[in-house]
CSV table of C-alpha atoms in Angstrom, one decimal:
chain,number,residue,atom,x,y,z
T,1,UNK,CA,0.0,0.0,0.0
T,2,UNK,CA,2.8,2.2,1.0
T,3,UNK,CA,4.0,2.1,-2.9
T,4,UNK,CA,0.8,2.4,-4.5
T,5,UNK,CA,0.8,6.2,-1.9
T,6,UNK,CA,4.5,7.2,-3.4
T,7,UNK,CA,4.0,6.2,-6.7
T,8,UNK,CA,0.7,8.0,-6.6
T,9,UNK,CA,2.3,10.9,-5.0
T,10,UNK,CA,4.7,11.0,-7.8
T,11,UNK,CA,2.4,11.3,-9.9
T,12,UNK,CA,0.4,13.8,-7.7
T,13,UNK,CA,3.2,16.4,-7.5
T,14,UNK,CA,4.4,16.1,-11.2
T,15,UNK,CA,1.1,17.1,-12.8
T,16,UNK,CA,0.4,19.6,-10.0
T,17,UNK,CA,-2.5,17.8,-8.6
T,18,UNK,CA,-1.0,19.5,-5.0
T,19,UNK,CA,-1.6,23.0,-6.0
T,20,UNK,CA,-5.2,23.5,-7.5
T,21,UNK,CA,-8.7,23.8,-5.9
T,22,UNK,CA,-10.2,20.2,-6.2
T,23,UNK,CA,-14.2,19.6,-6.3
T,24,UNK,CA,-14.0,15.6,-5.4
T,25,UNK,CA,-16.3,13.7,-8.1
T,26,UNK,CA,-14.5,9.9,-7.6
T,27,UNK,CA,-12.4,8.0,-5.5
T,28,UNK,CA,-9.6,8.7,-7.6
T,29,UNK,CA,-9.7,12.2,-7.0
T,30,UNK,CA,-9.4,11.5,-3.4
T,31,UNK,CA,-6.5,8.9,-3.7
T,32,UNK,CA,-4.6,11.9,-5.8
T,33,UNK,CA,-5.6,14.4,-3.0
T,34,UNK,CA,-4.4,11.5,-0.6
T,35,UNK,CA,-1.0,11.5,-2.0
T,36,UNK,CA,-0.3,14.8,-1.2
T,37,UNK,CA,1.3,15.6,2.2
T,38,UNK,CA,1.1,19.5,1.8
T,39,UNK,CA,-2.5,20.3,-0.8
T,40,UNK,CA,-2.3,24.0,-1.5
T,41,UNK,CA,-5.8,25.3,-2.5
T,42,UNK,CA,-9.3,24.1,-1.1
T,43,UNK,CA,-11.0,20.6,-1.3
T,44,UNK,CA,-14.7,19.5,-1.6
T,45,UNK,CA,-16.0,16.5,-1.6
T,46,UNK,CA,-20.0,17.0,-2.0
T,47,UNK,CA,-22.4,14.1,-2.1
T,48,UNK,CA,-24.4,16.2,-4.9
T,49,UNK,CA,-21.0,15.4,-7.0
T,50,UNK,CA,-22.5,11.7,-8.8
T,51,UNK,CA,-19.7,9.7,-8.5
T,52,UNK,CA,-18.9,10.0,-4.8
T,53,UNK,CA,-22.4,10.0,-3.7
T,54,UNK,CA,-22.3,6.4,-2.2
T,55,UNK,CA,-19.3,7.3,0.0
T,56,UNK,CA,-19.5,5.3,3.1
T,57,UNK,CA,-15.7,5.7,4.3
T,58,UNK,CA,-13.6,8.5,3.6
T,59,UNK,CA,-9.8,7.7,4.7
T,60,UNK,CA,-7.1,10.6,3.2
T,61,UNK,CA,-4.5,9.2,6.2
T,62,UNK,CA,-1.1,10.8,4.1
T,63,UNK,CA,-2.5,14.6,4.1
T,64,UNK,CA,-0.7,16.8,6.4
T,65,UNK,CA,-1.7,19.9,5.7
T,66,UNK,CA,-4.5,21.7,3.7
T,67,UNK,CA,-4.0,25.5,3.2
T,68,UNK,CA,-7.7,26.1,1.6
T,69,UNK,CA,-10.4,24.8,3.0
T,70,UNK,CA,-11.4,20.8,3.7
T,71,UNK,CA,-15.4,20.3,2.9
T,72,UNK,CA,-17.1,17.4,3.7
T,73,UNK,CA,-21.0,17.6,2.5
T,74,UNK,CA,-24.1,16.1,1.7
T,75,UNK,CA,-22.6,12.5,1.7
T,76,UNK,CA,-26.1,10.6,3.4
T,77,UNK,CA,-24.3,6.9,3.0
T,78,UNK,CA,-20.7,8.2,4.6
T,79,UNK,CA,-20.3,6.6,7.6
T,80,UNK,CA,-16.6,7.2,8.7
T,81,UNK,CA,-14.0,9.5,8.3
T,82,UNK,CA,-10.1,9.4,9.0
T,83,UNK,CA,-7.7,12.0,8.3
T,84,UNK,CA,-5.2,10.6,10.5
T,85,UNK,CA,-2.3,12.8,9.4
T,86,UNK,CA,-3.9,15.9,9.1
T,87,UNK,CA,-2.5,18.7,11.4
T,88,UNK,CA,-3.3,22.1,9.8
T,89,UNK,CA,-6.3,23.2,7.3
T,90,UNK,CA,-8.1,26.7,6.5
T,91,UNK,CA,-11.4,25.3,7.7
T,92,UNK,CA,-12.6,22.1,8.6
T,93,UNK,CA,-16.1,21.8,7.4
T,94,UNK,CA,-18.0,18.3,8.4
T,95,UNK,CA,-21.8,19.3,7.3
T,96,UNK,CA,-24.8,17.5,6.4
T,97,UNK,CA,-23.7,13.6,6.6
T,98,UNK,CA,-27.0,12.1,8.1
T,99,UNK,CA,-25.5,8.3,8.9
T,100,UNK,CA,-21.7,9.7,9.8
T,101,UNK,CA,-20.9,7.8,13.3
T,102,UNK,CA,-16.9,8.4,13.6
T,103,UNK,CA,-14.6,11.2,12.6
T,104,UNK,CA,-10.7,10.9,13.3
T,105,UNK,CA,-8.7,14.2,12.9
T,106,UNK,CA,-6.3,12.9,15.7
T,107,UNK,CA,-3.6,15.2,14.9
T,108,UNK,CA,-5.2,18.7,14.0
T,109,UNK,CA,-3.7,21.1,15.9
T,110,UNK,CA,-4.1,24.2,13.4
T,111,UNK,CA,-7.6,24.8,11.7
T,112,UNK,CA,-9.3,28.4,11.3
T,113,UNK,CA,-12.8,27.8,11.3
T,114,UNK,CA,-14.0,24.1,12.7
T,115,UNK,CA,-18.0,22.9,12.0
T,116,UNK,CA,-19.4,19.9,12.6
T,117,UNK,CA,-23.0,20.4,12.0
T,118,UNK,CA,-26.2,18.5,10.9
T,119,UNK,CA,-24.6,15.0,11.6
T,120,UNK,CA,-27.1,13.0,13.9
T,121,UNK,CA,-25.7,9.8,14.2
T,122,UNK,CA,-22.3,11.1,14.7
T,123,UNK,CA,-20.8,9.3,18.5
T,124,UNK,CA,-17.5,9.5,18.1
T,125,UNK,CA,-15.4,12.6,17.1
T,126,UNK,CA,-11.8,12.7,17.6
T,127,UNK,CA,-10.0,16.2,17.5
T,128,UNK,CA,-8.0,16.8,20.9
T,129,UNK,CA,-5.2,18.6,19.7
T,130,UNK,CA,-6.6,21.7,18.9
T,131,UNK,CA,-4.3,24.7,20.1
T,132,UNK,CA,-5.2,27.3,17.4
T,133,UNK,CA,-9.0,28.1,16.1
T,134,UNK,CA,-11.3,31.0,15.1
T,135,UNK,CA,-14.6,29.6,15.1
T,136,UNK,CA,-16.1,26.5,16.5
T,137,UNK,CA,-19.1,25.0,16.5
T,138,UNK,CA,-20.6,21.4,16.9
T,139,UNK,CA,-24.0,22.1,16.0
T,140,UNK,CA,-26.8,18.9,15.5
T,141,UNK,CA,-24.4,16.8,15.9
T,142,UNK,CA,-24.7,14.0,18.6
């Protein structure tokens, strides 16, 4: 697996995947925004897009640092999501998932504005190493 992420990073940083606003529309998109360790620009992934629509884990574990914003929306089937690595991002925003139960952002420590809101079924939502935010809010969540 570890080769398939270098390879794919290889890949990633020589057509400039790594420095471009990304709207996610298939799993591949997310392995290419996987294989970044820095992404410079924002990243959407939006259940409206069709081909990620039936989502149900979301697992970008190489990313260390978004400088745009990180969107997770509208994905009703997703039911986990790990972004193990992930330790700084413009805004961290986790709305609208209605069967979400577990969110791992074990390393975040950075992260301007952080929402978690309209995800019901959500019970487990790891984030403790939060030093530095502007705005947070767990909203209908829980």
């Amino acid at each position: 697996m570890k080769c398939v992420i270098a390879v794919a990073a290889l890949v990633a940083i020589a057509a400039g995947a790594c420095n471009k606003d990304i709207t996610v529309s298939s799993q591949a998109d997310i392995n290419t925004v996987n294989a970044c360790t820095k992404f410079q620009g924002d990243v959407t992934i939006d259940g409206h897009e069709e081909g990620i629509a039936g989502l149900g884990a979301l697992s970008m574990d190489n990313i260390q640092q978004i400088t745009g914003d990180l969107i997770i929306q509208n994905l009703y089937g997703l039911q986990t999501v790990s972004l193990g690595q992930l330790n700084s991002t413009g805004s961290l925003k986790i709305l609208n998932n209605t069967n979400v139960y577990k969110v791992a952002i074990p390393k975040l420590a950075k992260v301007t504005d952080f929402q978690v809101i309209t995800n019901p079924n959500l019970k487990e939502l790891t984030y403790s190493n939060i030093t530095t935010v502007n705005n947070f809010q767990i909203i209908d969540t829980y």
